[in-house]
Short mmCIF file of C-alpha atoms and ligand atoms in Angstrom, two decimals:
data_model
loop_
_atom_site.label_atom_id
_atom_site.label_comp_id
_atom_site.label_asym_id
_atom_site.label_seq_id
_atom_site.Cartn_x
_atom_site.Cartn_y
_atom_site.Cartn_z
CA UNK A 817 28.30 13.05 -30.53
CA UNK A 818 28.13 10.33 -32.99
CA UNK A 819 24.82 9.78 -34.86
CA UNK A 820 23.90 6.99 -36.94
CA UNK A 821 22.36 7.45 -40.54
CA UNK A 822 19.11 7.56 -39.51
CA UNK A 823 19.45 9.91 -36.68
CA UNK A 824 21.41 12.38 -39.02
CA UNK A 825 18.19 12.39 -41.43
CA UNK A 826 15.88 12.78 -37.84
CA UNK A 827 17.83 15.67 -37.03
CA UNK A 828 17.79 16.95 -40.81
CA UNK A 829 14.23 17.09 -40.95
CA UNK A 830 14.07 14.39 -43.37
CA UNK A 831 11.18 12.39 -41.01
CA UNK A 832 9.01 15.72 -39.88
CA UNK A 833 9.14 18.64 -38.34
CA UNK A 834 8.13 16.82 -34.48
CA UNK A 835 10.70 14.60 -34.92
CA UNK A 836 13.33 17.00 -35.65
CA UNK A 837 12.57 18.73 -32.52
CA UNK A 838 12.32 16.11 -30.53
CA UNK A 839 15.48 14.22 -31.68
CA UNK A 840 17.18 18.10 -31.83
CA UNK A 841 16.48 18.33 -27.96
CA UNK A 842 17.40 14.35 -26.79
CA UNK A 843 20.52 15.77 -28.46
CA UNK A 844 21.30 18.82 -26.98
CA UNK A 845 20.98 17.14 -23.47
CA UNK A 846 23.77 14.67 -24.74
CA UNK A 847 25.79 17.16 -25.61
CA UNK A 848 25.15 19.33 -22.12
CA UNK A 849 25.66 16.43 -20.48
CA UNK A 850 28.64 14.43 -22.51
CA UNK A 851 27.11 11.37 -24.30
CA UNK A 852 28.96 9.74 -26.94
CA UNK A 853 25.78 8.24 -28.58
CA UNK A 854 22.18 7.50 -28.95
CA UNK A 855 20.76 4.21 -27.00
CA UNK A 856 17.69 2.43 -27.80
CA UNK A 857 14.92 2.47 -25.01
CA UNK A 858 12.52 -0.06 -24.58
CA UNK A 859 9.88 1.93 -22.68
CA UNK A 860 9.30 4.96 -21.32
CA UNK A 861 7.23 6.91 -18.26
CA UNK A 862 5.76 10.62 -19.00
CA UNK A 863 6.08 13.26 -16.30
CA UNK A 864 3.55 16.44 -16.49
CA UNK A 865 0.20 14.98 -16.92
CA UNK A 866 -1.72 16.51 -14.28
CA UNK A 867 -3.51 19.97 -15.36
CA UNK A 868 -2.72 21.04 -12.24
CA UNK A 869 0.87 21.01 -13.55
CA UNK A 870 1.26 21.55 -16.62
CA UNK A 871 -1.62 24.29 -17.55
CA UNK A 872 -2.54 25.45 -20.83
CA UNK A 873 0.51 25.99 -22.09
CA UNK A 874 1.44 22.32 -21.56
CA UNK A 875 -1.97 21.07 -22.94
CA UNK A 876 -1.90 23.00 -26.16
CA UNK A 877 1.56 21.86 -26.58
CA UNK A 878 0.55 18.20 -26.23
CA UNK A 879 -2.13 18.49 -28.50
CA UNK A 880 0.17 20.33 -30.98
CA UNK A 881 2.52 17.69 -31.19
CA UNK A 882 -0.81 15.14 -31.30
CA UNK A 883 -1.74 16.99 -34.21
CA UNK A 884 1.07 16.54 -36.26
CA UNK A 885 0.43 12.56 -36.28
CA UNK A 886 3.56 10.96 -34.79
CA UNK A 887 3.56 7.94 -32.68
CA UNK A 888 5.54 7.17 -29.79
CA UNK A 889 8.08 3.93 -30.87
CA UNK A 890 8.11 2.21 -27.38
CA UNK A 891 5.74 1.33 -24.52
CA UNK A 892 5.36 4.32 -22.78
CA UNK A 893 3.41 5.19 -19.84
CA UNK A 894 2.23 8.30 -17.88
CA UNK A 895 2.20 10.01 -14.23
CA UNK A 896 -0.77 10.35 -12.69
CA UNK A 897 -3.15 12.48 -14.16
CA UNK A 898 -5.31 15.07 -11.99
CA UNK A 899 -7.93 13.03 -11.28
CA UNK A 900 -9.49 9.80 -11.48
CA UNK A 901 -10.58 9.56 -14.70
CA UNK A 902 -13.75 7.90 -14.87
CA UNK A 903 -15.34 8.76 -10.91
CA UNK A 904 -13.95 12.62 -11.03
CA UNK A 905 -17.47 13.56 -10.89
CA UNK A 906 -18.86 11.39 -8.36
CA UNK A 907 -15.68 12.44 -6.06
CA UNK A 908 -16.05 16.06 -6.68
CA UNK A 909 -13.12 17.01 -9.20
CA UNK A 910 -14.55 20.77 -10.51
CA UNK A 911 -15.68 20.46 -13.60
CA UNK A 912 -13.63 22.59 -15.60
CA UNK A 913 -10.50 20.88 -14.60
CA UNK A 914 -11.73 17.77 -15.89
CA UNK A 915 -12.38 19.21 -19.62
CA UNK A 916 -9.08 20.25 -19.51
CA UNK A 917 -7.51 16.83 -18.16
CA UNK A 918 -9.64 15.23 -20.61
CA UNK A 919 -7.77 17.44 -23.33
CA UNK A 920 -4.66 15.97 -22.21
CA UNK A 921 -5.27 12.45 -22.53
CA UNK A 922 -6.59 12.69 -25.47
CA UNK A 923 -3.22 13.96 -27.23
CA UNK A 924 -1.24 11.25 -25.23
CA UNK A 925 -4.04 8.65 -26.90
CA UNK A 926 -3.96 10.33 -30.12
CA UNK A 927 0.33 9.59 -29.66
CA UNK A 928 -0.11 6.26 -28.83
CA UNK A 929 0.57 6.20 -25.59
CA UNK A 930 -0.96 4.39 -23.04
CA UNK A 931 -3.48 6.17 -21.15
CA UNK A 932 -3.08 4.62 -17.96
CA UNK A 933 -1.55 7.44 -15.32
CA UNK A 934 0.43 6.00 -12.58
CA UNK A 935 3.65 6.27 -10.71
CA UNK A 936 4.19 3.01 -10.04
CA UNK A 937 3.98 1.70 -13.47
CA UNK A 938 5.76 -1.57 -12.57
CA UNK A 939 2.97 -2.60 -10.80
CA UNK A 940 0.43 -1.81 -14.10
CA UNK A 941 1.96 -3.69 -16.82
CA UNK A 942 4.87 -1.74 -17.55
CA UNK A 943 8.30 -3.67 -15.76
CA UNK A 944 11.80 -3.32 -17.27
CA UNK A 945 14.26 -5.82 -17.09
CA UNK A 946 17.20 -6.43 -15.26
CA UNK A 947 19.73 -3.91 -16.96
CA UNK A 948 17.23 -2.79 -19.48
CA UNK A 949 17.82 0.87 -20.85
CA UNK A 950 14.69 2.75 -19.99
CA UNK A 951 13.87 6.71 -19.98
CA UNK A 952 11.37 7.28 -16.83
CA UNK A 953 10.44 10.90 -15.53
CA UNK A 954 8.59 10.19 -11.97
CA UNK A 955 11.24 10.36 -9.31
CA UNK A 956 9.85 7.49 -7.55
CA UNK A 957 9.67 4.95 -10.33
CA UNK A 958 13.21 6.19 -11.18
CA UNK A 959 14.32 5.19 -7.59
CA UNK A 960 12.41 2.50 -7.70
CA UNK A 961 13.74 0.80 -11.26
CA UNK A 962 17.07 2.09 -11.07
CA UNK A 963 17.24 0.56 -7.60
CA UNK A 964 15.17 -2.46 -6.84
CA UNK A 965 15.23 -3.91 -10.83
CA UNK A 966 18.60 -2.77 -11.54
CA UNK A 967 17.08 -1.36 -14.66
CA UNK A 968 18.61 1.94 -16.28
CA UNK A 969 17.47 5.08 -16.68
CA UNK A 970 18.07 8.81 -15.66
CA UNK A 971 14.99 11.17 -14.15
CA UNK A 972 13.78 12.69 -17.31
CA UNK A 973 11.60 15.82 -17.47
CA UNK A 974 8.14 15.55 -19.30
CA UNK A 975 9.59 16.63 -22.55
CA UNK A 976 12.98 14.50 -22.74
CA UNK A 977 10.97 11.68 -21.72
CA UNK A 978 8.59 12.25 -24.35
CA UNK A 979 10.72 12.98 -27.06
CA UNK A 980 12.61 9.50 -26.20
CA UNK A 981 9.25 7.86 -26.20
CA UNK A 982 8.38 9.70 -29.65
CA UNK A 983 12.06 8.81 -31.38
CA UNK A 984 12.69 5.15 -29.26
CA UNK A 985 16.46 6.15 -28.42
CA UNK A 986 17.59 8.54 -25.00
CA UNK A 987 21.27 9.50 -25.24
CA UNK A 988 24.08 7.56 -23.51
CA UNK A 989 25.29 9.62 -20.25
CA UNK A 990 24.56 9.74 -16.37
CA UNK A 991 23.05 6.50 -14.71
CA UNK A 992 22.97 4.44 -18.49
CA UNK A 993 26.28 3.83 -17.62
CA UNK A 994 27.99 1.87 -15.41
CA UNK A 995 30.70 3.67 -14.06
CA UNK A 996 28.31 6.14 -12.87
CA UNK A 997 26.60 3.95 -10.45
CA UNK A 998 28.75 3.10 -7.88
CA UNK A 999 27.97 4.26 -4.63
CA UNK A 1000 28.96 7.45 -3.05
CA UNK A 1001 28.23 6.96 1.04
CA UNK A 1002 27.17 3.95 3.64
CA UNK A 1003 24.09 5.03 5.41
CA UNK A 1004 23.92 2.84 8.48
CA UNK A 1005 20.77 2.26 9.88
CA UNK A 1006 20.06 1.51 13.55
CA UNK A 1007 16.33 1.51 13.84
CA UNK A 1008 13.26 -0.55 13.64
CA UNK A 1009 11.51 -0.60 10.45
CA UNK A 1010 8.12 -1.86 10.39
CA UNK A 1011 5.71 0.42 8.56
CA UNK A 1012 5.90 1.95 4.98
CA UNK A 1013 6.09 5.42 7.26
CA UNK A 1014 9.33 4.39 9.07
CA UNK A 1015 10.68 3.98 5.85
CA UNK A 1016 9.84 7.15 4.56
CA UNK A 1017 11.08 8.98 7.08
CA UNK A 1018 14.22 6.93 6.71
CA UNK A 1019 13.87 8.45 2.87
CA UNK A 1020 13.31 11.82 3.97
CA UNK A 1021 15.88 11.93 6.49
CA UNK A 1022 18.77 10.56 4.24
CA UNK A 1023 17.61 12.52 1.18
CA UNK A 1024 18.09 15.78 2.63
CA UNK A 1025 21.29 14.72 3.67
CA UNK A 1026 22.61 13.30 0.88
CA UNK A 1027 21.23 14.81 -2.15
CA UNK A 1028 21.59 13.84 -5.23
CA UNK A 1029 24.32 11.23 -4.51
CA UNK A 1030 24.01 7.16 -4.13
CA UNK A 1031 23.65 5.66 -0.71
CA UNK A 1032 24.05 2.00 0.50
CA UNK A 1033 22.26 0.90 3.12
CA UNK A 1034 23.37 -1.36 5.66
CA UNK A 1035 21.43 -2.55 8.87
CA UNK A 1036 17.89 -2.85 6.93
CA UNK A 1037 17.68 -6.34 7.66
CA UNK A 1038 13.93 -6.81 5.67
CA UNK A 1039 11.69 -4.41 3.63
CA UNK A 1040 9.20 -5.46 0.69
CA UNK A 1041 8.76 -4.28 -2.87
CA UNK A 1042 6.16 -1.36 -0.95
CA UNK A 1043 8.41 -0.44 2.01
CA UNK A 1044 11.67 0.23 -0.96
CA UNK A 1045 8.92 2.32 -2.94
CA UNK A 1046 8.10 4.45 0.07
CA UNK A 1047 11.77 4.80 0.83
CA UNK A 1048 13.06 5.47 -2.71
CA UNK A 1049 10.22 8.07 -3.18
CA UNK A 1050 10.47 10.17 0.25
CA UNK A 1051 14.60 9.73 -0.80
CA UNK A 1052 13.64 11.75 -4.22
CA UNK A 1053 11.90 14.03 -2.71
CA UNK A 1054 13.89 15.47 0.28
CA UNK A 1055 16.85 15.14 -2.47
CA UNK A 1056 17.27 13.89 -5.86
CA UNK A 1057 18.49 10.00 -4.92
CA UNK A 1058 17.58 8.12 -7.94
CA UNK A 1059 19.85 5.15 -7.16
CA UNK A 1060 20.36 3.63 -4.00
CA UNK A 1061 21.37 0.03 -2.73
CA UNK A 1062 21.11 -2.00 0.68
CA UNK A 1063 22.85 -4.44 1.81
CA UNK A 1064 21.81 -8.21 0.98
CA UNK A 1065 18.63 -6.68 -0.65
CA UNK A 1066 18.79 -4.52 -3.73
CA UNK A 1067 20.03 -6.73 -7.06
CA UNK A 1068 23.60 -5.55 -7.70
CA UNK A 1069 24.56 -4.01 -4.04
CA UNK A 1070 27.22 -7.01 -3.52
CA UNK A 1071 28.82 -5.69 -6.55
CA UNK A 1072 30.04 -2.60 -5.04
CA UNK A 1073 32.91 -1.87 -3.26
CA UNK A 1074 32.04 -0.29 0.13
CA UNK A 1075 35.45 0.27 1.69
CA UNK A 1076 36.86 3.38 1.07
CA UNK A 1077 33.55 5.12 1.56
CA UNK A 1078 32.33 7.90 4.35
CA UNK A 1079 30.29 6.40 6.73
CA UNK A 1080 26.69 8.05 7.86
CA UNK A 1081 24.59 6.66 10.99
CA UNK A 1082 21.01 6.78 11.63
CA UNK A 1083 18.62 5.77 14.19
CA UNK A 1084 15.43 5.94 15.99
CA UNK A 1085 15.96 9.15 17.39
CA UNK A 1086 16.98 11.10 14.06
CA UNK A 1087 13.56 9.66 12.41
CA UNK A 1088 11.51 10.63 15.45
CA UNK A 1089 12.80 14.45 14.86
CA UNK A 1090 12.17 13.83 11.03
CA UNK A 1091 8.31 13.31 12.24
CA UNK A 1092 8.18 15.66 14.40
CA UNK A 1093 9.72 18.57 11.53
CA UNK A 1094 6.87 16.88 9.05
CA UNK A 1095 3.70 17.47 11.32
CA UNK A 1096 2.83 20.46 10.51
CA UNK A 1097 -1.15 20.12 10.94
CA UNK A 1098 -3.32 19.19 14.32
CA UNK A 1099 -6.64 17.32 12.77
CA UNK A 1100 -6.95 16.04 9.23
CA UNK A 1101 -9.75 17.37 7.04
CA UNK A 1102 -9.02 13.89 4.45
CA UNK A 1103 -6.69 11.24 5.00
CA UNK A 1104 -4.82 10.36 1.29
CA UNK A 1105 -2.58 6.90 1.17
CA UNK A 1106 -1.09 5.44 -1.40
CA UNK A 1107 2.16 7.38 -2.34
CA UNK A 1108 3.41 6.15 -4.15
CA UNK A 1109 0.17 4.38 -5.93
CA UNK A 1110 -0.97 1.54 -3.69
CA UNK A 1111 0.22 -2.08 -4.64
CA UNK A 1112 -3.01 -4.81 -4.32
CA UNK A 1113 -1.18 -5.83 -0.97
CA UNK A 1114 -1.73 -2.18 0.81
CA UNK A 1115 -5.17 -1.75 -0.29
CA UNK A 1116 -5.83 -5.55 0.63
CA UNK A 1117 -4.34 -4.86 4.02
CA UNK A 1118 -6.19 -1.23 4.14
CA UNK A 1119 -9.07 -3.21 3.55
CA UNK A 1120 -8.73 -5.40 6.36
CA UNK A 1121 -8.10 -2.42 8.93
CA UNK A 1122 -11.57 -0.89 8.13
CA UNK A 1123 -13.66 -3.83 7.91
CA UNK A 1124 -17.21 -3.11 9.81
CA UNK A 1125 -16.06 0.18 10.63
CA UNK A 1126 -17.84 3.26 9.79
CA UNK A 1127 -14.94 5.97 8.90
CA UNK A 1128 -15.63 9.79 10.49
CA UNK A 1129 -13.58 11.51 7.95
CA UNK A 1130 -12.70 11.23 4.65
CA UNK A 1131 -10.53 8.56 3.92
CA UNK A 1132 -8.78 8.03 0.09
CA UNK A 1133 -5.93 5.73 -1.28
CA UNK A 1134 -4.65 6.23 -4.79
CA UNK A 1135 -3.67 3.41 -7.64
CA UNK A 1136 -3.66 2.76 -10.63
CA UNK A 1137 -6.64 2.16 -12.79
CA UNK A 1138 -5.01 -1.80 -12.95
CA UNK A 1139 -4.79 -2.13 -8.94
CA UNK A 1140 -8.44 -0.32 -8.63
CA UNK A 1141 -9.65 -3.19 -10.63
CA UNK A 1142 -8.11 -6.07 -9.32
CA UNK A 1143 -8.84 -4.96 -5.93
CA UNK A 1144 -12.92 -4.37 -7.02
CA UNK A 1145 -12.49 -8.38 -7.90
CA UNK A 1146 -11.19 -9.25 -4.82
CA UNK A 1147 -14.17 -7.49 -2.94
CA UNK A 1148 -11.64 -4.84 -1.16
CA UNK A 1149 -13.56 -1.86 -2.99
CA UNK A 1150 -17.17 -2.85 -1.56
CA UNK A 1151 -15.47 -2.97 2.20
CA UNK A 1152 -13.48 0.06 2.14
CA UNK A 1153 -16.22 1.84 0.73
CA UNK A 1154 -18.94 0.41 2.84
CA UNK A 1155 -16.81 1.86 5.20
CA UNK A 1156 -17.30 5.58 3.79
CA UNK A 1157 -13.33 5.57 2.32
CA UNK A 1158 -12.53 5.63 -1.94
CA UNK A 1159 -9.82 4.06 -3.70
CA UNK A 1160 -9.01 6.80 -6.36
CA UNK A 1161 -7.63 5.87 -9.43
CA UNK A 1162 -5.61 7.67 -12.05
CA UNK A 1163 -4.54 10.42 -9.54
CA UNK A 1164 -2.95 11.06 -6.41
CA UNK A 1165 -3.11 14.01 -3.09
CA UNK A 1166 0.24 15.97 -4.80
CA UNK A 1167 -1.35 16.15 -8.18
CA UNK A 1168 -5.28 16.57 -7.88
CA UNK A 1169 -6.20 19.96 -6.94
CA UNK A 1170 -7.73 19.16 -3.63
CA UNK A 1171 -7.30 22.85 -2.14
CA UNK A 1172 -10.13 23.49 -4.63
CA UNK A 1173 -12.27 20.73 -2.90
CA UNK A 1174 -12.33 22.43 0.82
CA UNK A 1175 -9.10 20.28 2.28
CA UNK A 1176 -6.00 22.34 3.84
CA UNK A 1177 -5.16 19.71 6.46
CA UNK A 1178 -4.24 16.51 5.09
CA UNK A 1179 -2.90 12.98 6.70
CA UNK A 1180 -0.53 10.82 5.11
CA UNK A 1181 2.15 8.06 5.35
CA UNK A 1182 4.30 9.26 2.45
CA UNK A 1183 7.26 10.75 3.33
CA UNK A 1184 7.29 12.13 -0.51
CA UNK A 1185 3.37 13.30 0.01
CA UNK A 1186 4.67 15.12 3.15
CA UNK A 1187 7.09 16.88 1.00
CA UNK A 1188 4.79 18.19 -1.57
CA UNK A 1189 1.39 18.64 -0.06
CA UNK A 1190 2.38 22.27 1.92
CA UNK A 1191 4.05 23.85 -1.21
CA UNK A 1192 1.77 21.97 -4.62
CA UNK A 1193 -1.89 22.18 -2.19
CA UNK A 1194 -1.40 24.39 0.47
CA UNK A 1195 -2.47 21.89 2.90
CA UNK A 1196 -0.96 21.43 6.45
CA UNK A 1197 0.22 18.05 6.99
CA UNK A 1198 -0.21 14.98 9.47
CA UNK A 1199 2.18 12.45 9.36
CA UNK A 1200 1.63 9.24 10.86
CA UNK A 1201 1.41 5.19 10.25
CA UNK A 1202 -1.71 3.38 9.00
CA UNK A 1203 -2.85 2.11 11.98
CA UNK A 1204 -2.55 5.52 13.82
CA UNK A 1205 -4.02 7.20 10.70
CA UNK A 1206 -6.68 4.67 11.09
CA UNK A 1207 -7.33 5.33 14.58
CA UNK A 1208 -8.10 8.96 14.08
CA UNK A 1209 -11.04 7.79 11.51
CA UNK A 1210 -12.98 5.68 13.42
FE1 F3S B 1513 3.08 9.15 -7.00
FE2 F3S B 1513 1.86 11.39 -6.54
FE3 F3S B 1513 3.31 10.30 -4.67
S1 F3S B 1513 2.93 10.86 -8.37
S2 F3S B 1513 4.90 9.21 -5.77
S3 F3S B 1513 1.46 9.42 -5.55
S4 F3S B 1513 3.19 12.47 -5.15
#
């Protein structure tokens, strides 16, 4: 692998022990993985910053590296924490979890990075450009830059992620380059698409059948920036998609050459049995949306569906710290509350350790949060639209 001057006196030791492992490891996975070279970055997303995840081990190794004084080079961002980080008491978070996440953020801080935890970091003041080299670890936000901004980046692991953030370059291999986007199937897709649910169970569905490999959608004749977030995420989960395209809608799909390609079909009936295969639970004890993090528009229109009403169970949907604010301006805070719901910042239902707060059944309309609640929180899962989800509150 070639290495510049500088990066020969990184790996040497010459700037610090951190940096020397960090650069020694962004190296090894060039090498594992056949990179010719070190690229700069111009921001990056941290994975594993929930204690729920990560555990002491992963918090006294953050706060080692804190401790030794180096910066991160680029803008770099985090997953959602365990909690929201300024309510966690007023929502019930246990109290020796928070110490603990507290820990955590204060290494990122002490690193310079931003202490704002969310998967949907696009929406928070962190967007790459068009073609921009980026090194992102959340599977959605990889799906969802990779695919919708046509930005580049693999799906790093905590610590590759944060060693790129700590040394500003990622090496040069997997989707960086562009012979190793093209697509690898047509998905065709006969089926109404109306909710940010239909489209993650057209995620899940397609995930689990194709893996790790690059679909192209035709037949989605619409979908906005949240319906291709809910898709790209429940696609991540149920596999490891972390670049699709469709058809007349994603930037560089009428680049590729769709020919020669297998053909897969789906429709109504295939994500009626995907629904079916996700329910797993009969009443919810909590209903969680926003999974990915809500944009302003979902909580806006979330808003609007439980005006006046007075909720029966409880009702959360998770942002960013960014979206929880804007939406407290524009008064959709006071009326989702007044109904007896929470928007819950900082965190989300996967990552928060809400089998420790008396849930096991909860509703969602994630395909990705469907994934992930039975195995991470032991909860039994109801999947359903909004408006049905809705209807079971009031
Ligand atoms: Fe985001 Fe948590 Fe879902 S990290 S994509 S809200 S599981």
């Amino acid at each position: 692998m070639y290495l510049t001057k500088d990066e020969e006196r990184l790996l040497a030791g010459e700037k610090g022990e951190v940096l020397e492992r960090m650069f020694r490891l962004l190296v090894k996975l060039g090498e594992i993985y056949g990179a010719e070279k070190m690229i700069p970055i111009s921001s990056v997303q941290v994975a594993g910053v929930s204690y729920k995840s990560i555990d002491d081990p992963g918090m006294e190794f953050l706060e080692d590296i804190a401790s030794k004084g180096e910066k991160v080079k680029v803008l770099t961002y985090l997953n959602p924490a365990g909690m929201d980080l300024e309510d966690w008491r007023e929502i019930g978070f246990p109290e020796d979890f928070a110490e603990k996440q507290m820990r955590i953020m204060s290494a990122f801080k002490k690193m310079g990075v931003v202490v704002t935890a969310t998967c949907t970091p696009y929406l928070a003041g962190n967007l790459p450009r068009f073609r921009e080299h980026i090194a992102w670890s959340e599977s959605s936000a990889v799906s969802f830059s990779n695919s919708v901004i046509s930005a580049r980046t693999n799906r790093e692991g905590g610590p590759s992620a944060l060693a790129a953030a700590l040394c500003g370059v990622t090496p040069d291999y997997g989707l960086h380059r562009d012979e190793n986007r093209s697509p690898d199937m047509v998905i065709k897709v006969d089926a109404d698409l109306k909710y940010n649910a239909d489209f993650g169970l057209l995620g899940y569905h397609v995930g689990k059948l194709v893996k790790n490999k690059k679909p192209y959608y035709q037949g989605i004749k619409d979908a906005n920036t949240d319906h291709l977030k809910a898709l790209g995420a429940a696609m991540a989960a149920s596999g490891a998609v972390a670049l699709y395209y469709i058809e007349n809608l994603t930037p560089e799909a009428h680049l590729q050459d769709t020919d020669e390609l297998d053909i897969i079909e789906v429709d109504a009936a295939d994500l009626k049995e995907t629904k079916k295969a996700l329910n797993t639970g009969e009443e919810p004890d909590i209903v969680i949306l926003g999974c990915p993090h809500a944009s302003l528009r979902e909580i806006g229109d979330l808003a609007e569906r439980v005006k006046g009403k007075s909720l029966k169970k409880p009702l959360w949907i998770c942002t960013s710290r960014v979206m929880s604010e804007a939406a407290e301006r524009m008064g959709y805070k006071d009326i989702i509350e007044g109904a007896g719901g929470r928007i819950v910042a900082d965190t989300c239902c996967v990552v928060s350790p809400i089998e420790r707060m008396g849930y096991s059944t909860t509703a969602v309309n994630s395909g990705k949060a469907a994934k992930y609640l039975p195995g991470f929180c032991n909860q039994k899962v109801i999947f359903e639209n909004v408006d049905d989800l809705v209807r079971r509150l009031v």
